[in-house]
Coordinates of C-alpha atoms and ligand atoms in Angstrom, one line a residue:
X1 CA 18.2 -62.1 -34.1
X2 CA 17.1 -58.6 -32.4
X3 CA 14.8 -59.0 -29.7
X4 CA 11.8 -57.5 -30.9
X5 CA 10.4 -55.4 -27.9
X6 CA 13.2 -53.9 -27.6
X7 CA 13.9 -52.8 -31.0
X8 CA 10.1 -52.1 -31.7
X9 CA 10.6 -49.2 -28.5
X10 CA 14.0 -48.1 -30.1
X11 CA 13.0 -48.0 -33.6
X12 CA 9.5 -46.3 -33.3
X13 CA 10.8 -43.8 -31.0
X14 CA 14.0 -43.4 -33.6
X15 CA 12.3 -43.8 -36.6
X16 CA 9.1 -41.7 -38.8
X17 CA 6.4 -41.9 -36.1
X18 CA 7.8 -40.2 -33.2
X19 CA 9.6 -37.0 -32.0
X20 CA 12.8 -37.7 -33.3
X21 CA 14.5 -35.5 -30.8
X22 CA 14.6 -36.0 -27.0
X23 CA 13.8 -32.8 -25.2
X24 CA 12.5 -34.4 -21.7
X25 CA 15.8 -34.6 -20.3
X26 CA 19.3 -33.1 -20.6
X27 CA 21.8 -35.2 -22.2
X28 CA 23.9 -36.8 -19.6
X29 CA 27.2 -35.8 -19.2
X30 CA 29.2 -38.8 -20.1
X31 CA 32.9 -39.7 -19.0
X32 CA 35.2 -39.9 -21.8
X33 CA 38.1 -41.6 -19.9
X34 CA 35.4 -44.1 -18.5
X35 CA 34.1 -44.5 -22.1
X36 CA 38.0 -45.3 -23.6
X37 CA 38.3 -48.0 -20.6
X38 CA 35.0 -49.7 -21.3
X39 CA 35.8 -49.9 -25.3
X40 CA 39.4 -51.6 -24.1
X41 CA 37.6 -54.4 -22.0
X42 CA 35.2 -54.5 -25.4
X43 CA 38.2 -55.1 -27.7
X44 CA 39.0 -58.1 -25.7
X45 CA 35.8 -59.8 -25.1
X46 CA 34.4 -62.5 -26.2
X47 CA 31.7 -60.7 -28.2
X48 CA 34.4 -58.9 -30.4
X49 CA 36.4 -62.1 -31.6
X50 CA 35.9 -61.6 -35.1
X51 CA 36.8 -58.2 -35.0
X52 CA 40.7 -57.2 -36.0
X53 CA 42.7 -54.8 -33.8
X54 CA 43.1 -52.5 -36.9
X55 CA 39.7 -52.7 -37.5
X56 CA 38.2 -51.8 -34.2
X57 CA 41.0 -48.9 -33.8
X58 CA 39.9 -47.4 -36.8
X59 CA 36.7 -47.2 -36.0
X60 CA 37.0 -46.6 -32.4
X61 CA 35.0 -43.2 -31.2
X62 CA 37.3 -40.9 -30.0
X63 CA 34.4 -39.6 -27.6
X64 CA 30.8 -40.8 -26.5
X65 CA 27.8 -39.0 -27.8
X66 CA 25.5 -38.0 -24.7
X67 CA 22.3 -37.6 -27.2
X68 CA 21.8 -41.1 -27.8
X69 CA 21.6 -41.9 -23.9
X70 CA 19.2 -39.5 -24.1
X71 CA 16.9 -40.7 -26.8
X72 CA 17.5 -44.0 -24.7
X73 CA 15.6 -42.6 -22.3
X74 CA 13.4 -40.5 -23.7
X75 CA 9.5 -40.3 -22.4
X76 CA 7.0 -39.1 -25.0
X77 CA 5.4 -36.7 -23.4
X78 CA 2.4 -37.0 -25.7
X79 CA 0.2 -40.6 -26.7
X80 CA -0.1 -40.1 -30.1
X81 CA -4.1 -41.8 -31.2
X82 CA -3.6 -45.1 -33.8
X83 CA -5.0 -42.5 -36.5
X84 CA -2.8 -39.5 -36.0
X85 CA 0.1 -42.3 -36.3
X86 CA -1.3 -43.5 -40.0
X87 CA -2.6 -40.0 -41.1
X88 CA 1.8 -39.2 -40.9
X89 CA 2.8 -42.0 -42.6
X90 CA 0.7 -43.1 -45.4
X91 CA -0.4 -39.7 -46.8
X92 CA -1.2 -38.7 -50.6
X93 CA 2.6 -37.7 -50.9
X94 CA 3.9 -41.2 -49.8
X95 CA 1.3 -43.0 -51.8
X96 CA 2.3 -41.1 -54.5
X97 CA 6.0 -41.7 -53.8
X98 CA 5.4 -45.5 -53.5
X99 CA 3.0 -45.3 -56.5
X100 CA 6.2 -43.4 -58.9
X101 CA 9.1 -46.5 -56.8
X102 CA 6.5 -49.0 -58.6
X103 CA 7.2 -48.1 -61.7
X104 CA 10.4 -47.0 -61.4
X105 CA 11.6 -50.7 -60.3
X106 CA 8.8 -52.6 -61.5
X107 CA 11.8 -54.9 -63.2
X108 CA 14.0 -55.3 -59.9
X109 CA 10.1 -56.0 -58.0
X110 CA 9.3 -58.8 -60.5
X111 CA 12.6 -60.5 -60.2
X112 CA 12.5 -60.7 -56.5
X113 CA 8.7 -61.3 -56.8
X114 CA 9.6 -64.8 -58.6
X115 CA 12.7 -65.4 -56.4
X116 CA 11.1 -64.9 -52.6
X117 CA 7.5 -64.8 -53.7
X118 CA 6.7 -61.4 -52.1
X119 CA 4.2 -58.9 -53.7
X120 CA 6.2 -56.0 -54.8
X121 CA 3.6 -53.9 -52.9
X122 CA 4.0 -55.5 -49.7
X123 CA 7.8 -54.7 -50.3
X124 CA 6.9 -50.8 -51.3
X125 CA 4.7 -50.6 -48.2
X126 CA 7.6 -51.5 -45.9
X127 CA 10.3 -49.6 -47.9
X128 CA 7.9 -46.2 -47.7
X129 CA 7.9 -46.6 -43.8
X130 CA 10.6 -47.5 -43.3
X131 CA 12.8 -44.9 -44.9
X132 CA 10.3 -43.0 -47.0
X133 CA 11.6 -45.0 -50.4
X134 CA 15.4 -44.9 -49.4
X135 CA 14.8 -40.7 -48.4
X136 CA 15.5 -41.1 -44.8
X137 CA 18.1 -43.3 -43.6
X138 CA 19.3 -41.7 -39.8
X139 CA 22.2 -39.8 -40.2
X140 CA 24.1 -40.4 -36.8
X141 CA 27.5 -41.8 -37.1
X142 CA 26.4 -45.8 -36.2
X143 CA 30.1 -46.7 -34.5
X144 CA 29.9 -43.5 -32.5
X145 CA 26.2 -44.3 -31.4
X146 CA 26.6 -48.0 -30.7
X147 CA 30.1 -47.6 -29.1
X148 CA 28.3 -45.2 -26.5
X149 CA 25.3 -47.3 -25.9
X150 CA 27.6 -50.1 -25.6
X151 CA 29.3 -48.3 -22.8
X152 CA 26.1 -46.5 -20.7
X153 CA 23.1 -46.8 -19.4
X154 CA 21.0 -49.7 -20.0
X155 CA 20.8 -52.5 -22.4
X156 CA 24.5 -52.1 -22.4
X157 CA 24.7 -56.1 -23.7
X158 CA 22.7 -55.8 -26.2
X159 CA 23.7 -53.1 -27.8
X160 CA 27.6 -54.3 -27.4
X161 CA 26.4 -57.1 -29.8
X162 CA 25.1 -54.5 -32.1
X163 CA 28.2 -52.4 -32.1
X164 CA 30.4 -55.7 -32.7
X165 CA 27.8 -56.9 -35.8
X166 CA 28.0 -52.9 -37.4
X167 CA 32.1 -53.5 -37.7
X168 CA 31.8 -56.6 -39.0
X169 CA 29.6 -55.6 -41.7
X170 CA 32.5 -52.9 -42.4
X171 CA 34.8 -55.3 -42.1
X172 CA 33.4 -57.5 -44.5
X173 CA 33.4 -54.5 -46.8
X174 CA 29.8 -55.0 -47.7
X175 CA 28.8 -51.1 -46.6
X176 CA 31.2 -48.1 -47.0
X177 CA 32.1 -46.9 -43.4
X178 CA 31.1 -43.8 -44.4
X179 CA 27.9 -44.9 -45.2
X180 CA 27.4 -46.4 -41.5
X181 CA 25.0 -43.6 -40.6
X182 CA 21.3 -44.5 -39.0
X183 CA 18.7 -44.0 -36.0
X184 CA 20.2 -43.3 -32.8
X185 CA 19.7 -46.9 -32.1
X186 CA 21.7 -47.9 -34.6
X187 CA 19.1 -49.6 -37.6
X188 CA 20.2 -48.2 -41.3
X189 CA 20.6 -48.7 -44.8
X190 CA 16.7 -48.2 -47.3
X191 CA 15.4 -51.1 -44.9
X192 CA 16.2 -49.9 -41.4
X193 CA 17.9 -53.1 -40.0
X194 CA 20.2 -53.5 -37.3
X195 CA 22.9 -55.1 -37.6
X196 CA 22.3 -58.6 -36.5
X197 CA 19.2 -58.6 -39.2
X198 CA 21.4 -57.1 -41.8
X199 CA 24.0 -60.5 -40.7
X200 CA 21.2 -62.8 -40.8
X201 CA 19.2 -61.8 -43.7
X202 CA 20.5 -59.1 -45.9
X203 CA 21.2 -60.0 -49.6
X204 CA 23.8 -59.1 -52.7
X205 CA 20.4 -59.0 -55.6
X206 CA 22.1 -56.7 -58.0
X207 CA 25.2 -59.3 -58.1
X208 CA 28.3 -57.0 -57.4
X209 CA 29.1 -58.8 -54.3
X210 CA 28.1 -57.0 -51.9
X211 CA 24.6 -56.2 -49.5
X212 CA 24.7 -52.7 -49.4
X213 CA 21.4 -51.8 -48.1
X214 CA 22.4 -48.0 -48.2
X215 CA 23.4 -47.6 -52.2
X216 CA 21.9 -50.2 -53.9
X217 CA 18.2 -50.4 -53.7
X218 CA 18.2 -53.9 -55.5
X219 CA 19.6 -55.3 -52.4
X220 CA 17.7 -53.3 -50.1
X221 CA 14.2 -54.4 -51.7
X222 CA 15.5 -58.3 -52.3
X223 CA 16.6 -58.2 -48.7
X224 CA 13.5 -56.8 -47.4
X225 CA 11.3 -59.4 -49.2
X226 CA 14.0 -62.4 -47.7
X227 CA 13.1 -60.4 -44.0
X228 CA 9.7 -60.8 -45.1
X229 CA 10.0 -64.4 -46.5
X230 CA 12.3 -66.2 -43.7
X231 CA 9.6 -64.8 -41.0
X232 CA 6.8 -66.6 -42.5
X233 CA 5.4 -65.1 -45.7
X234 CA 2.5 -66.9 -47.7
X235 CA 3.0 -66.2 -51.1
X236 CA -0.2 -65.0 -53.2
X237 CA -2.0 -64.1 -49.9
X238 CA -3.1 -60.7 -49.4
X239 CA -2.0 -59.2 -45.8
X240 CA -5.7 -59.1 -44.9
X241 CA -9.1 -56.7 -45.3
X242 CA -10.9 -53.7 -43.7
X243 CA -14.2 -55.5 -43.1
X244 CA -17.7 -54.6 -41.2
X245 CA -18.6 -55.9 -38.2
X246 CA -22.2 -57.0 -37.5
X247 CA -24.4 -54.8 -35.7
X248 CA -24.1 -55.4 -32.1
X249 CA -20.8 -57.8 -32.4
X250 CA -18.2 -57.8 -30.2
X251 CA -14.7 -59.8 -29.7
X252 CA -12.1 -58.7 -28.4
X253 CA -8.8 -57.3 -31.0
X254 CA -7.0 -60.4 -30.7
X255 CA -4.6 -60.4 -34.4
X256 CA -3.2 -63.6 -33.0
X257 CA -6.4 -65.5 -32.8
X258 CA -6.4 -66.8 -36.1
X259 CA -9.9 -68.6 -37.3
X260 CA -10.9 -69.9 -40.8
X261 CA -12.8 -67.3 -43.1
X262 CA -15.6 -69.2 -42.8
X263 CA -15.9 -68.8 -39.2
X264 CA -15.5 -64.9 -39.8
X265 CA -18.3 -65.4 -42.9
X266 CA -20.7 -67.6 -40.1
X267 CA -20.1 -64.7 -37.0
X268 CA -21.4 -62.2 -40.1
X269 CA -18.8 -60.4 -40.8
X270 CA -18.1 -58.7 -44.4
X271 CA -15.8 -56.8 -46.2
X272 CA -16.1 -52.9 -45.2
X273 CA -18.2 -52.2 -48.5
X274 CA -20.5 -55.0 -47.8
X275 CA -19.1 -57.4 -49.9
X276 CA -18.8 -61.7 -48.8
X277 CA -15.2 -62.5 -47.2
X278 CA -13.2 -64.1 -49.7
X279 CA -11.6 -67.4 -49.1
X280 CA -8.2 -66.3 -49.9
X281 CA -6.5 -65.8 -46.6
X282 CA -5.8 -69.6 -44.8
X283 CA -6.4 -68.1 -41.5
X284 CA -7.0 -64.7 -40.4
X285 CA -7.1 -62.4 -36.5
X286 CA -9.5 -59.8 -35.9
X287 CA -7.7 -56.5 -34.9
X288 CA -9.8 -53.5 -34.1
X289 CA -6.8 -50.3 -33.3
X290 CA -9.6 -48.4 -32.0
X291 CA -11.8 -50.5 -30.3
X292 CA -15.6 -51.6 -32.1
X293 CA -16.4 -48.4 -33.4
X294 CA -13.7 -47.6 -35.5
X295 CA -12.0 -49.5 -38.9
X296 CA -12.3 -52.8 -38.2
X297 CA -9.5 -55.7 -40.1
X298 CA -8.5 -59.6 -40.7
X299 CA -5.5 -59.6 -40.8
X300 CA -3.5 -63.2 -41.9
X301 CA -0.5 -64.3 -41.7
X302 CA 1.4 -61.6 -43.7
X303 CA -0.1 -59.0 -41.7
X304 CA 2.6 -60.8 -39.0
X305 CA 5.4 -60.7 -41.2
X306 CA 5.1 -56.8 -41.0
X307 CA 4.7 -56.9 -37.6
X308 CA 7.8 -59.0 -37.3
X309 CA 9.9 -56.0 -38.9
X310 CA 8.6 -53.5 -35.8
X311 CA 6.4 -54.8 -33.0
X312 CA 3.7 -52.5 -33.6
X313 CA 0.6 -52.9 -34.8
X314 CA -0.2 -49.5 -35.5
X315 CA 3.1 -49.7 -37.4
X316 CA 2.1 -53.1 -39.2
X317 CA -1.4 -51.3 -40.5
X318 CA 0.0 -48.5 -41.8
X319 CA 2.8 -50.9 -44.1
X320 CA -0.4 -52.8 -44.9
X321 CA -2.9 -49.7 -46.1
X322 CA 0.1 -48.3 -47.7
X323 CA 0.7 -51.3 -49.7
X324 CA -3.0 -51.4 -50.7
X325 CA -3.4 -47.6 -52.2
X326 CA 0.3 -48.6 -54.1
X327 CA -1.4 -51.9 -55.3
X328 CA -4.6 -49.7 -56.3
X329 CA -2.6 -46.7 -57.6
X330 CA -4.6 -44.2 -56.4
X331 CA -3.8 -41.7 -53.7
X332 CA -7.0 -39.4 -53.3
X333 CA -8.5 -41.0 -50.8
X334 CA -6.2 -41.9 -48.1
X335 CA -8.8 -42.7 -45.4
X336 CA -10.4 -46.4 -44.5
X337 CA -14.0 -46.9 -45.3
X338 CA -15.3 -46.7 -41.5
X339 CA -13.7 -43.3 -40.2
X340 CA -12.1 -43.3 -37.0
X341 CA -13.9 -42.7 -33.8
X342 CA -13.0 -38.9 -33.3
X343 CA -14.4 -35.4 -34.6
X344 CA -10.7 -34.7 -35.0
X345 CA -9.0 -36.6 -37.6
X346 CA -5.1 -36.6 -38.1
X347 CA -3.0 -34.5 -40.5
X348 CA -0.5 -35.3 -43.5
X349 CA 3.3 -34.4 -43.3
X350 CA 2.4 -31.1 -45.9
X351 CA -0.2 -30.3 -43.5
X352 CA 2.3 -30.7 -40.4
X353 CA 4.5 -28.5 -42.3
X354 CA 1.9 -26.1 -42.8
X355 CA 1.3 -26.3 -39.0
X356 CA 4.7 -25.6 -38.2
X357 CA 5.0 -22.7 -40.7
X358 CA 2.1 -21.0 -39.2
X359 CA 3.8 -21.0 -36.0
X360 CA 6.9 -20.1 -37.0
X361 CA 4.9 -17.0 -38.4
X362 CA 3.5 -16.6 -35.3
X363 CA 6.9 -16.4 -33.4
X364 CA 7.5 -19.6 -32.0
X365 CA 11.0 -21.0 -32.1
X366 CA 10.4 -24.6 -33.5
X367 CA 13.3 -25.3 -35.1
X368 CA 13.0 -26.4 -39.0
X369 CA 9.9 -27.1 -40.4
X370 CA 10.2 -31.0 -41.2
X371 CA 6.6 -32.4 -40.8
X372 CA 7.7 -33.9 -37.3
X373 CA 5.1 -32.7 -34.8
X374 CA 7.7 -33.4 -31.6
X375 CA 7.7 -31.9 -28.4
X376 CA 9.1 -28.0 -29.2
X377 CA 6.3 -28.4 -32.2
X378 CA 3.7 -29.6 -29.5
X379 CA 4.6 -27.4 -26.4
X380 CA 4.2 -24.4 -29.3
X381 CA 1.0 -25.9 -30.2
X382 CA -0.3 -25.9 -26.8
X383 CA 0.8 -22.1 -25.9
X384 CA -1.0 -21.0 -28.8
X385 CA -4.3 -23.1 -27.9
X386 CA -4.2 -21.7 -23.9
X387 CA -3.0 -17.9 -25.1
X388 CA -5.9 -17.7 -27.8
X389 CA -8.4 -19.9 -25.8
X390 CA -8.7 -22.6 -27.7
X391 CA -10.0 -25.7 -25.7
X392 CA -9.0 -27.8 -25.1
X393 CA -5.1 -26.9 -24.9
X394 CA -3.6 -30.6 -25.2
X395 CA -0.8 -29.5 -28.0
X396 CA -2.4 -31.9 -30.3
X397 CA -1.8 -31.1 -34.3
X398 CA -4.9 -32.2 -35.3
X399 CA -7.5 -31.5 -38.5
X400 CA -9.2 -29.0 -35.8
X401 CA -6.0 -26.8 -34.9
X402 CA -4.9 -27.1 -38.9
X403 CA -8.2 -25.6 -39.6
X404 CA -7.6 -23.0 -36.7
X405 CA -4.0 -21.6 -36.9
X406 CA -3.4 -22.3 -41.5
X407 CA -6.9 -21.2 -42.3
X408 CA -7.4 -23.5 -45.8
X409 CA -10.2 -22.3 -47.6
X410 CA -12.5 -23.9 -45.4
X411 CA -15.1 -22.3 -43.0
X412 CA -13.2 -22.3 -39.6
X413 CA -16.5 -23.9 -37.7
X414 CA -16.2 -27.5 -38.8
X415 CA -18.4 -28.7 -35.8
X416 CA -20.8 -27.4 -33.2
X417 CA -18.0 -27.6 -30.2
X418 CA -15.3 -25.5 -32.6
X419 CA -16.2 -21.9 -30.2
X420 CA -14.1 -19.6 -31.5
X421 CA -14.9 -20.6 -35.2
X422 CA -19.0 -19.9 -34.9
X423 CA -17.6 -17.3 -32.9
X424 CA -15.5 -15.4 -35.8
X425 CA -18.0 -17.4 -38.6
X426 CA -21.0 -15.1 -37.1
X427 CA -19.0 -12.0 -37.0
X428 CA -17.0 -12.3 -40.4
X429 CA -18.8 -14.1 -43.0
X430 CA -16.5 -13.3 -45.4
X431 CA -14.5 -16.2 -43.8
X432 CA -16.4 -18.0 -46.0
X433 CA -15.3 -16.9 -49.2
X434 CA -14.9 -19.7 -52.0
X435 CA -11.4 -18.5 -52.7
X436 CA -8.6 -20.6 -52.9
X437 CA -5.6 -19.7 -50.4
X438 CA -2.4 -20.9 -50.6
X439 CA -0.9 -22.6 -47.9
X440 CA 2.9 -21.8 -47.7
X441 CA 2.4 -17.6 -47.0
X442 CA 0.9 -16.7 -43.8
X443 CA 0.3 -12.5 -42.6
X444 CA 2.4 -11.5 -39.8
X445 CA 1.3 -11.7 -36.2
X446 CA 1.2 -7.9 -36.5
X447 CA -1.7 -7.4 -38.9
X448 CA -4.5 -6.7 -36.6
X449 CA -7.3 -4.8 -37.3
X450 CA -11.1 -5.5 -36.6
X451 CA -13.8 -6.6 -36.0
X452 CA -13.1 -9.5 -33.0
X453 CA -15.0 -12.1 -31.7
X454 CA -14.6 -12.8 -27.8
X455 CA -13.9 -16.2 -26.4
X456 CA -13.6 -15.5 -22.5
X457 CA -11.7 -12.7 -21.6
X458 CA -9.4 -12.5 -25.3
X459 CA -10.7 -11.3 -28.6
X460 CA -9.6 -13.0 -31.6
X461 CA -10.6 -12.4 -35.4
X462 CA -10.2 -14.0 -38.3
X463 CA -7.8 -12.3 -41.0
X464 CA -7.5 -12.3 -44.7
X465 CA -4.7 -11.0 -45.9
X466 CA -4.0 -9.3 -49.2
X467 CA -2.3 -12.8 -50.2
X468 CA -5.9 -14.2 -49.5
X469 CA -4.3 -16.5 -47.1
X470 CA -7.0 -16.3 -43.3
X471 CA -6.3 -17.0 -39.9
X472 CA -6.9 -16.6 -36.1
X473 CA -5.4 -13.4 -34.8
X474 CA -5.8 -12.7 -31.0
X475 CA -7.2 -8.9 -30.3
X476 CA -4.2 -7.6 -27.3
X477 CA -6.0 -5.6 -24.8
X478 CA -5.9 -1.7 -25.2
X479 CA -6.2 -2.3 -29.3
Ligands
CA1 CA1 25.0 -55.6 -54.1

């Protein structure tokens, strides 16, 4: 089995949550004669018995790829908060996504259902983070990224055991070598595994013989649920609650501690809307993700099993609250029931894209607008906050900035620290106006007129176009 720190760093750093590029550091300059060596003492080792000749040669990289030592390595430059982390990956569009995969494979979700005992929702929650519904599967060549973190750098054992499970799986012929494509790190396929947890616990459901976790999503759900299932799964149990604490109450966020519900009903705790704790969970931790004064949870034993598929508990809430708005179909309200300690809450993927737009309008080089707010995304973000004095400049693509640099058809001064919106909100109040403006056109950087408002030294004002669409444009001095 993968050891689970490690792979909870790889994955969440390779996987939706995370800059998916590494810009901190170059990528190394690697050695191809030293890389052709090291995969000749790897053809021979112990660790590559089961593998042929011919199949090792015909899969052998005829060079190392220097980018995945790098996203080995890579540093997040920014900590993203637990709720900019869920805000990304359950929004209304994955909700509604997961909501459509329900009934598209409500017959394939039964079946497994009576075989492993798994809610089909719990499997929809893990299949929508994990690969948005089988729409992002990593498309780096897995021999060519395994072979070279096989080879450098660190973990150079582990990932040898990685590389020798991916051509067995070829070898086996139960996924087109073509198909072996994935995170840098090497997990792929609908369910993200690596290759040992493909070994161990992928399945053939729709009965052609083969586990192919990248074409088939009857064996990528069934295989999911037997994930689910051999690490502990208690069938009919939900994965937990959002409750309230009692005023005043305080313990520690300690998921593991599990106590009875009736010890949770005695310390006066309820469910978020008020009402008495079931009895339906056998045993259940308290896990606050943002200390006492934000969403609060009891989380049981199934709450675990998600954790189990990425140590992360951040990672394990979002699976969980994703599988709840499935489970109630609805995906307006995307939010818990006690908001999140901040004045700034996070952003969807549409309104990430939105973001990026803007500043790709406003003639920053960010690459492709893909809902990823990485580090060129953020380092743009942050030039714009300094250079139109917005405060404070941490590169953060928050509600605030959305509201600042897409201009939705909502007043600009959201609340009573927002400067340069009361600012522009006292000296424009057509920014008010109930219109409704699209999001996807933005005016050019060049449409400047007046009136400005002055924050510091640098004048800003807030234009609408002839598209209707507002925003922030900074006054240069001289105009
Ligand atoms: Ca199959």
């Amino acid at each position: 089995m993968k050891p689970m720190t490690l792979c909870s760093s790889l994955l969440a750093v390779a996987g939706l949550s995370f800059a998916a590029t590494a810009q901190a550091a170059d990528a190394p300059n690697l050695s191809n004669s030293e890389f052709q060596q090291c995969l000749n003492t790897l053809k021979n080792s112990a660790q590559f018995r089961g593998i042929s000749d011919s199949t090792f040669e015909r899969y052998r990289p005829s060079a190392p790829d220097p980018s995945v030592i790098q996203s080995l390595n890579y540093q997040p430059e920014f900590q993203k908060d637990v709720w900019d982390y869920l805000s990304s990956l359950v929004d209304k569009e994955r909700v509604e996504d997961g909501i459509r995969a329900k009934q598209q494979w409500s017959g394939v979700l039964r079946q497994i259902n009576s075989r492993y005992g798994v809610k089909p929702e719990h499997i929809l929650g893990v299949w929508g983070v994990e690969s948005n519904f089988g729409q992002t599967l990593g498309k780096k060549p897995l021999f060519e990224s395994l072979a070279t973190l096989s080879c450098f750098d660190r973990r150079q054992s582990y990932f040898r055991g990685e590389f020798a499970n991916a051509l067995k799986i070829v070898q086996n012929g139960d996924i087109n070598a073509s198909d072996m494509t994935g995170s840098w790190a090497g997990a792929f396929g609908q369910t993200q595994f690596m290759p040992s947890t493909f070994l161990e616990l992928a399945v053939d459901f729709d009965g052609d013989g083969r586990r192919d976790l990248v074409n088939s999503v009857p064996d990528a759900l069934a295989s999911t649920a037997n994930f689910l299932a051999k690490r502990g799964y208690k069938s009919g149990e939900p994965w937990g609650y959002e409750v309230k604490l009692p005023s005043g109450y305080w313990a520690a966020s300690n998921r593991k501690d599990k106590k009875s519900m009736s010890h949770w009903r005695d310390q006066g705790l309820t469910l978020a809307n008020g009402s008495p704790l079931p009895y339906d969970l056998s045993s259940a931790g308290l896990l606050l993700p943002a200390g006492k004064d934000g969403p609060a949870f009891l989380v049981g034993k199934n709450f675990d099993t998600f954790y189990s598929y990425n140590a992360s508990e951040s990672y394990a809430l979002a699976i969980a609250h994703l599988s709840d708005l499935i489970t109630r179909e609805d995906s307006s309200k995307t939010d818990f029931i006690t908001a999140w300690p901040t004045d700034d809450p996070g952003i969807s993927r549409q309104e990430s894209k939105d973001i990026q737009q803007a500043l790709l309008n406003a003639g920053y080089d960010i690459g492709a607008v893909d809902g990823i707010i990485g580090d060129n995304t953020r380092n743009a973000i942050k030039d714009y906050q300094s250079s139109h004095g917005i405060f404070p400049a941490d590169g953060r693509a928050g509600k605030k900035f959305y509201n600042q640099i897409v201009g939705q058809n909502k007043p600009v001064a959201s609340t009573t620290n927002d400067r340069i919106g009361q600012l522009i909100q006292q000296q424009s109040p057509k920014a008010n106006a109930t219109q409704s403006y699209p999001s996807t056109t933005y005016p050019s950087r060049s449409q400047i007129t007046q009136p400005a408002a002055k924050v510091g030294n640098v004048r800003y004002r807030r234009e609408a176009g002839a598209d209707g669409v507002v925003r922030l444009v900074r006054v240069d001095e001289g105009q």
